Coordinates of C-alpha atoms in Angstrom, one line a residue:
X1 CA -17.9 116.1 71.5
X2 CA -19.3 119.5 70.7
X3 CA -15.7 120.8 70.3
X4 CA -15.0 118.1 67.8
X5 CA -18.2 118.9 65.8
X6 CA -17.3 122.6 65.9
X7 CA -13.8 121.8 64.7
X8 CA -15.1 119.6 61.8
X9 CA -17.7 122.3 60.9
X10 CA -15.0 125.0 60.8
X11 CA -12.7 122.8 58.8
X12 CA -15.5 122.2 56.3
X13 CA -16.1 125.9 55.9
X14 CA -12.4 126.5 55.3
X15 CA -12.2 123.7 52.7
X16 CA -15.3 125.1 51.0
X17 CA -13.7 128.5 50.7
X18 CA -10.7 126.8 49.0
X19 CA -12.8 125.2 46.4
X20 CA -12.6 126.7 43.0
X21 CA -15.6 127.0 40.8
X22 CA -15.0 127.5 37.2
X23 CA -17.6 129.3 35.2
X24 CA -17.9 128.2 31.6
X25 CA -16.4 130.6 29.0
X26 CA -19.0 132.2 26.9
X27 CA -19.0 132.7 23.2
X28 CA -20.1 135.8 21.2
X29 CA -23.6 134.3 21.0
X30 CA -23.8 134.2 24.8
X31 CA -23.8 130.4 24.9
X32 CA -21.1 128.4 26.7
X33 CA -18.1 127.5 24.5
X34 CA -17.9 123.7 24.0
X35 CA -15.4 121.8 26.1
X36 CA -12.9 119.6 24.4
X37 CA -14.1 116.0 24.3
X38 CA -11.1 113.7 24.3
X39 CA -11.7 110.0 23.5
X40 CA -9.5 107.9 25.7
X41 CA -7.4 105.2 24.1
X42 CA -9.2 101.9 24.5
X43 CA -12.6 103.4 24.6
X44 CA -13.8 102.0 21.3
X45 CA -16.1 99.3 22.7
X46 CA -17.5 101.6 25.3
X47 CA -18.4 104.3 22.7
X48 CA -19.7 101.8 20.1
X49 CA -22.0 100.2 22.6
X50 CA -23.2 103.5 24.0
X51 CA -24.1 104.5 20.5
X52 CA -25.7 101.2 19.8
X53 CA -27.9 101.4 23.0
X54 CA -28.9 105.0 22.1
X55 CA -29.7 104.1 18.5
X56 CA -31.8 101.1 19.6
X57 CA -33.7 103.2 22.2
X58 CA -34.6 105.7 19.4
X59 CA -35.5 102.9 17.1
X60 CA -37.7 101.3 19.8
X61 CA -39.5 104.6 20.3
X62 CA -40.1 104.8 16.6
X63 CA -41.4 101.2 16.3
X64 CA -38.3 99.8 14.6
X65 CA -36.5 96.6 15.4
X66 CA -33.1 96.9 17.2
X67 CA -29.9 96.7 15.3
X68 CA -26.6 94.9 16.1
X69 CA -23.0 96.1 15.8
X70 CA -21.3 94.7 12.8
X71 CA -17.5 94.4 12.7
X72 CA -17.4 94.8 8.9
X73 CA -19.5 98.0 9.0
X74 CA -17.4 99.3 11.9
X75 CA -14.3 98.8 9.8
X76 CA -15.8 100.6 6.8
X77 CA -16.8 103.5 9.2
X78 CA -13.3 103.7 10.7
X79 CA -11.7 103.8 7.3
X80 CA -14.0 106.6 6.2
X81 CA -13.6 108.6 9.4
X82 CA -9.8 108.6 9.0
X83 CA -10.1 109.4 5.3
X84 CA -12.3 112.4 5.9
X85 CA -9.7 113.7 8.3
X86 CA -7.0 113.3 5.6
X87 CA -9.2 115.1 3.1
X88 CA -10.2 117.7 5.8
X89 CA -13.8 117.7 4.7
X90 CA -16.9 115.8 5.7
X91 CA -18.3 114.1 2.7
X92 CA -19.4 110.7 1.6
X93 CA -16.7 110.0 -1.0
X94 CA -13.3 108.6 -0.2
X95 CA -10.0 110.2 -1.3
X96 CA -9.9 107.4 -3.9
X97 CA -13.3 108.2 -5.2
X98 CA -15.0 105.4 -3.4
X99 CA -18.7 105.6 -2.4
X100 CA -20.1 104.3 0.9
X101 CA -21.3 101.2 -1.0
X102 CA -17.8 100.6 -2.4
X103 CA -16.3 100.8 1.1
X104 CA -19.0 98.4 2.6
X105 CA -18.3 95.9 -0.3
X106 CA -14.5 96.2 0.3
X107 CA -14.8 95.0 3.9
X108 CA -16.9 92.0 2.8
X109 CA -20.3 93.0 4.1
X110 CA -22.9 90.8 2.4
X111 CA -26.0 92.8 3.3
X112 CA -27.2 96.0 1.7
X113 CA -25.8 99.3 2.8
X114 CA -28.8 101.5 3.7
X115 CA -27.2 104.8 4.6
X116 CA -24.2 106.6 6.1
X117 CA -24.2 109.5 8.5
X118 CA -21.1 111.6 8.9
X119 CA -20.0 114.5 11.0
X120 CA -17.0 116.8 11.7
X121 CA -17.3 118.1 15.2
X122 CA -15.8 118.5 18.6
X123 CA -19.0 117.1 20.2
X124 CA -19.5 113.8 21.9
X125 CA -21.1 110.8 20.1
X126 CA -24.4 111.4 21.8
X127 CA -24.5 115.1 20.9
X128 CA -23.7 114.0 17.3
X129 CA -26.5 111.5 17.4
X130 CA -28.9 114.2 18.7
X131 CA -27.8 116.4 15.8
X132 CA -28.4 113.6 13.3
X133 CA -31.9 113.0 14.8
X134 CA -32.8 116.7 14.1
X135 CA -32.3 116.4 10.4
X136 CA -34.9 114.3 8.4
X137 CA -32.3 112.7 6.0
X138 CA -29.9 111.5 8.8
X139 CA -32.8 110.6 11.1
X140 CA -34.2 108.4 8.3
X141 CA -30.9 106.5 8.1
X142 CA -31.0 105.8 11.8
X143 CA -34.6 104.8 11.9
X144 CA -34.7 102.8 8.6
X145 CA -37.0 99.8 9.4
X146 CA -35.0 97.6 7.1
X147 CA -31.8 98.0 9.1
X148 CA -30.4 95.0 11.0
X149 CA -26.7 96.1 11.4
X150 CA -24.9 99.2 12.5
X151 CA -21.3 100.3 12.0
X152 CA -19.9 103.1 14.0
X153 CA -16.4 104.6 14.3
X154 CA -14.5 107.8 14.4
X155 CA -11.1 109.4 14.1
X156 CA -9.9 112.1 16.5
X157 CA -7.2 114.5 15.4
X158 CA -4.6 115.8 17.9
X159 CA -6.5 119.2 18.1
X160 CA -9.6 117.3 19.3
X161 CA -11.7 117.4 16.1
X162 CA -13.6 114.2 15.7
X163 CA -14.8 112.7 12.4
X164 CA -17.8 110.4 13.1
X165 CA -19.2 107.8 10.7
X166 CA -22.3 105.7 11.3
X167 CA -23.4 103.1 8.7
X168 CA -26.7 101.2 8.6
X169 CA -27.0 97.9 6.8
X170 CA -29.7 95.3 6.2

């Protein structure tokens, strides 16, 4: 029995020596370079509900009522994310001159559009949400007490860049 344990311990040591550890590459600022975040095909619902849960946790902490995902707002967000990629710039106007309110009306949303947060990044949806929460104007969109609905979508380019859009509606 002790021979078997000795053999297993030796094998474990050998395997541990074979393990490779990768240290993160560091940028000029001394911080680790970001890793490419690839969104898997078919992950739409997973990401949208992770964002919804995170937004509702933040809203709860701020004393605001939870919001629900809205398919129409999701569609408006998806359209705008793809359009920002086509324009290669993060801004609130569509390539056709449309405003966020125009896009929300086009998809048939009957409530009021309260705000739109956008981002161009290689970061995850939760890192993007954290960045939005650091800025008063984008935080106010997320925590707007009048909000009842949320739309959230993205477009990821082949190079990994992600264009995120979050829309809040009443």
